GROMACS .gro file of C-alpha atoms in nm:
model
  204
    1MET     CA    1   0.000   0.000   0.000
    2GLU     CA    2   0.148   0.334  -0.104
    3ILE     CA    3   0.070   0.662   0.072
    4LYS     CA    4   0.215   1.011   0.069
    5PHE     CA    5   0.399   1.095   0.390
    6SER     CA    6   0.547   1.404   0.552
    7SER     CA    7   0.652   1.503   0.901
    8ILE     CA    8   0.722   1.823   1.091
    9LYS     CA    9   0.836   1.911   1.444
   10VAL     CA   10   0.665   2.174   1.657
   11PRO     CA   11   0.850   2.300   1.968
   12SER     CA   12   0.649   2.325   2.287
   13SER     CA   13   0.740   2.693   2.312
   14LEU     CA   14   0.522   2.763   2.007
   15ILE     CA   15   0.208   2.630   2.179
   16PRO     CA   16   0.020   2.852   2.426
   17HIS     CA   17  -0.005   2.704   2.776
   18GLU     CA   18  -0.122   2.998   2.986
   19LYS     CA   19  -0.496   3.036   3.042
   20GLU     CA   20  -0.505   3.385   2.892
   21GLU     CA   21  -0.330   3.257   2.577
   22ILE     CA   22  -0.554   2.959   2.506
   23ASP     CA   23  -0.736   3.134   2.219
   24GLN     CA   24  -0.408   3.148   2.031
   25THR     CA   25  -0.409   2.769   1.997
   26LYS     CA   26  -0.648   2.792   1.701
   27GLN     CA   27  -0.408   3.033   1.527
   28ILE     CA   28  -0.119   2.794   1.587
   29SER     CA   29  -0.332   2.512   1.444
   30GLU     CA   30  -0.392   2.714   1.128
   31TYR     CA   31  -0.018   2.778   1.097
   32ILE     CA   32   0.061   2.407   1.144
   33TYR     CA   33  -0.199   2.316   0.882
   34GLU     CA   34  -0.038   2.548   0.627
   35VAL     CA   35   0.308   2.405   0.698
   36VAL     CA   36   0.180   2.048   0.668
   37ARG     CA   37  -0.016   2.128   0.352
   38ASN     CA   38   0.291   2.271   0.181
   39SER     CA   39   0.547   2.020   0.311
   40ASP     CA   40   0.735   1.795   0.072
   41THR     CA   41   0.616   1.436   0.078
   42ILE     CA   42   0.771   1.099   0.014
   43ILE     CA   43   0.598   0.789  -0.114
   44LEU     CA   44   0.582   0.539   0.169
   45ASP     CA   45   0.520   0.175   0.085
   46ILE     CA   46   0.355  -0.006   0.375
   47ASP     CA   47   0.354  -0.385   0.370
   48GLU     CA   48  -0.008  -0.500   0.374
   49LYS     CA   49   0.086  -0.786   0.607
   50ILE     CA   50   0.197  -0.525   0.860
   51LEU     CA   51  -0.140  -0.353   0.825
   52PHE     CA   52  -0.313  -0.678   0.910
   53ILE     CA   53  -0.097  -0.734   1.218
   54TYR     CA   54  -0.147  -0.383   1.357
   55SER     CA   55  -0.522  -0.395   1.299
   56ILE     CA   56  -0.536  -0.609   1.615
   57PHE     CA   57  -0.539  -0.284   1.814
   58THR     CA   58  -0.856  -0.161   1.649
   59SER     CA   59  -1.068  -0.475   1.616
   60LYS     CA   60  -1.284  -0.399   1.922
   61LEU     CA   61  -1.398  -0.071   1.771
   62VAL     CA   62  -1.602  -0.236   1.501
   63ASP     CA   63  -1.744  -0.531   1.692
   64ASN     CA   64  -2.121  -0.572   1.699
   65VAL     CA   65  -2.193  -0.285   1.462
   66LEU     CA   66  -2.549  -0.402   1.390
   67GLU     CA   67  -2.633  -0.453   1.756
   68ASN     CA   68  -2.495  -0.116   1.856
   69SER     CA   69  -2.672   0.057   1.569
   70TYR     CA   70  -3.004  -0.095   1.679
   71SER     CA   71  -2.945   0.023   2.036
   72TYR     CA   72  -2.856   0.371   1.914
   73LEU     CA   73  -3.161   0.393   1.687
   74TYR     CA   74  -3.401   0.301   1.966
   75GLY     CA   75  -3.224   0.497   2.239
   76LEU     CA   76  -3.133   0.194   2.444
   77LYS     CA   77  -2.865   0.223   2.709
   78GLY     CA   78  -2.528   0.063   2.672
   79TYR     CA   79  -2.461   0.131   2.304
   80LYS     CA   80  -2.120   0.239   2.180
   81TYR     CA   81  -2.059   0.572   2.014
   82LEU     CA   82  -2.012   0.466   1.653
   83SER     CA   83  -1.934   0.803   1.496
   84GLY     CA   84  -1.603   0.769   1.317
   85ASP     CA   85  -1.534   0.418   1.447
   86ILE     CA   86  -1.452   0.271   1.106
   87SER     CA   87  -1.241   0.564   0.989
   88ILE     CA   88  -1.045   0.585   1.313
   89ALA     CA   89  -0.988   0.208   1.311
   90LEU     CA   90  -0.831   0.237   0.966
   91SER     CA   91  -0.636   0.547   1.066
   92GLU     CA   92  -0.493   0.382   1.376
   93THR     CA   93  -0.390   0.078   1.178
   94ILE     CA   94  -0.210   0.293   0.921
   95THR     CA   95  -0.045   0.505   1.190
   96PHE     CA   96   0.095   0.209   1.380
   97ALA     CA   97   0.209   0.043   1.057
   98THR     CA   98   0.383   0.367   0.956
   99LEU     CA   99   0.563   0.384   1.290
  100HIS     CA  100   0.685   0.029   1.229
  101THR     CA  101   0.785   0.097   0.868
  102LEU     CA  102   0.978   0.417   0.940
  103TYR     CA  103   1.111   0.362   1.292
  104ASP     CA  104   1.090  -0.016   1.349
  105VAL     CA  105   0.843   0.036   1.636
  106LYS     CA  106   0.750  -0.302   1.776
  107ILE     CA  107   0.389  -0.396   1.832
  108GLU     CA  108   0.449  -0.487   2.196
  109ASN     CA  109   0.578  -0.136   2.271
  110ILE     CA  110   0.257   0.042   2.171
  111LEU     CA  111   0.004   0.091   2.449
  112PRO     CA  112  -0.334   0.169   2.288
  113PHE     CA  113  -0.597   0.365   2.480
  114ARG     CA  114  -0.871   0.417   2.220
  115THR     CA  115  -1.107   0.147   2.345
  116VAL     CA  116  -1.108   0.290   2.698
  117LYS     CA  117  -1.118   0.662   2.617
  118TYR     CA  118  -1.460   0.686   2.778
  119LEU     CA  119  -1.283   0.627   3.110
  120GLY     CA  120  -1.107   0.959   3.069
  121THR     CA  121  -0.784   0.868   2.891
  122ILE     CA  122  -0.698   1.148   2.651
  123ALA     CA  123  -0.434   1.011   2.412
  124ASP     CA  124  -0.502   0.732   2.164
  125ALA     CA  125  -0.176   0.552   2.237
  126LEU     CA  126   0.155   0.574   2.421
  127ILE     CA  127   0.513   0.468   2.340
  128ASP     CA  128   0.802   0.460   2.587
  129LEU     CA  129   1.088   0.611   2.388
  130GLU     CA  130   1.351   0.429   2.593
  131LYS     CA  131   1.232   0.110   2.424
  132GLU     CA  132   1.233   0.252   2.070
  133LEU     CA  133   1.579   0.389   1.996
  134LYS     CA  134   1.523   0.479   1.630
  135LEU     CA  135   1.212   0.680   1.712
  136ALA     CA  136   1.391   0.842   2.008
  137LYS     CA  137   1.678   0.941   1.779
  138GLU     CA  138   1.431   1.108   1.542
  139LEU     CA  139   1.315   1.318   1.838
  140GLU     CA  140   1.674   1.380   1.953
  141THR     CA  141   1.623   1.221   2.292
  142GLU     CA  142   1.708   0.902   2.479
  143SER     CA  143   1.403   0.886   2.703
  144GLY     CA  144   1.053   1.017   2.758
  145LEU     CA  145   0.699   0.921   2.664
  146LEU     CA  146   0.539   0.979   2.326
  147PHE     CA  147   0.165   1.043   2.350
  148ILE     CA  148  -0.018   0.984   2.021
  149ASN     CA  149  -0.341   1.135   1.893
  150ILE     CA  150  -0.478   1.008   1.561
  151ARG     CA  151  -0.709   1.207   1.336
  152ALA     CA  152  -0.862   1.146   0.993
  153ALA     CA  153  -1.007   1.428   0.785
  154MET     CA  154  -1.128   1.330   0.440
  155SER     CA  155  -1.309   1.661   0.389
  156PRO     CA  156  -1.124   1.905   0.160
  157ARG     CA  157  -1.237   2.200   0.373
  158SER     CA  158  -0.937   2.356   0.546
  159TYR     CA  159  -1.132   2.469   0.854
  160TYR     CA  160  -1.231   2.107   0.917
  161VAL     CA  161  -0.868   1.989   0.917
  162VAL     CA  162  -0.760   2.285   1.132
  163ASP     CA  163  -1.027   2.190   1.384
  164LYS     CA  164  -0.886   1.835   1.400
  165ILE     CA  165  -0.535   1.967   1.464
  166TRP     CA  166  -0.665   2.213   1.726
  167LYS     CA  167  -0.850   1.945   1.922
  168SER     CA  168  -0.549   1.714   1.906
  169ILE     CA  169  -0.318   1.981   2.045
  170LEU     CA  170  -0.556   2.050   2.333
  171ASN     CA  171  -0.584   1.679   2.410
  172LEU     CA  172  -0.212   1.606   2.389
  173GLU     CA  173  -0.098   1.904   2.592
  174LEU     CA  174  -0.306   1.784   2.888
  175VAL     CA  175  -0.089   1.473   2.916
  176ARG     CA  176   0.236   1.564   2.738
  177TYR     CA  177   0.329   1.904   2.877
  178PRO     CA  178   0.590   1.998   2.990
  179ASP     CA  179   0.849   1.720   2.964
  180ASN     CA  180   0.725   1.457   2.723
  181TYR     CA  181   0.651   1.428   2.351
  182GLY     CA  182   0.339   1.434   2.138
  183LEU     CA  183   0.249   1.301   1.797
  184ILE     CA  184  -0.052   1.402   1.593
  185SER     CA  185  -0.098   1.154   1.311
  186LEU     CA  186  -0.317   1.328   1.054
  187LEU     CA  187  -0.460   1.136   0.761
  188THR     CA  188  -0.610   1.335   0.477
  189ARG     CA  189  -0.701   1.288   0.114
  190ASP     CA  190  -0.470   1.434  -0.151
  191LYS     CA  191  -0.664   1.401  -0.477
  192GLU     CA  192  -0.695   1.022  -0.516
  193THR     CA  193  -0.414   0.942  -0.274
  194LEU     CA  194  -0.405   0.903   0.103
  195LYS     CA  195  -0.167   1.143   0.276
  196GLU     CA  196  -0.033   1.091   0.626
  197SER     CA  197   0.137   1.369   0.820
  198PHE     CA  198   0.324   1.320   1.146
  199ILE     CA  199   0.321   1.634   1.360
  200PHE     CA  200   0.570   1.581   1.643
  201ILE     CA  201   0.548   1.810   1.947
  202THR     CA  202   0.876   1.834   2.137
  203PRO     CA  203   0.947   1.981   2.483
  204GLN     CA  204   1.249   2.175   2.349
   0.00000   0.00000   0.00000
């Protein structure tokens, strides 16, 4: 499977963290979007067997779709929120496979949180950088935690993508700031091709 790929790094100092500055986060998101949109891309070839292996993390998201839809339709208690389940399942699979393809990230070193986000966990996944030396080297560190937030935006409208970036920054900064690392994995459509952008947030 071939996708377009690009990555950028955003220093923590660029992101507002004071209460009176919080409105500036949307402006920063717009800036990040423009940088990502105009970044050079490479063609990344992801082994489809790797996609299958990493889909194990997302399988629970799409269980019992018919049953949950029936419960939602009739207002019964206990149904799952299905909005975006399929798209985020695919996006997570691609993100984890990309991490493996580019940085040799091992499946056992990814701690996924998506299926328990209703308990209050903010990030979608977590990687201990001490266990992933190639990824740590990319971030110019030897230790720390990488909190991951995964977003898919197939709409061509720029404000929609900016909103995804903005929400991801707010979510990640709650758990990442001040000493750890963040990754927004953003999947968008570029004409007839899938484009993946890694937006790393660093404490430096």
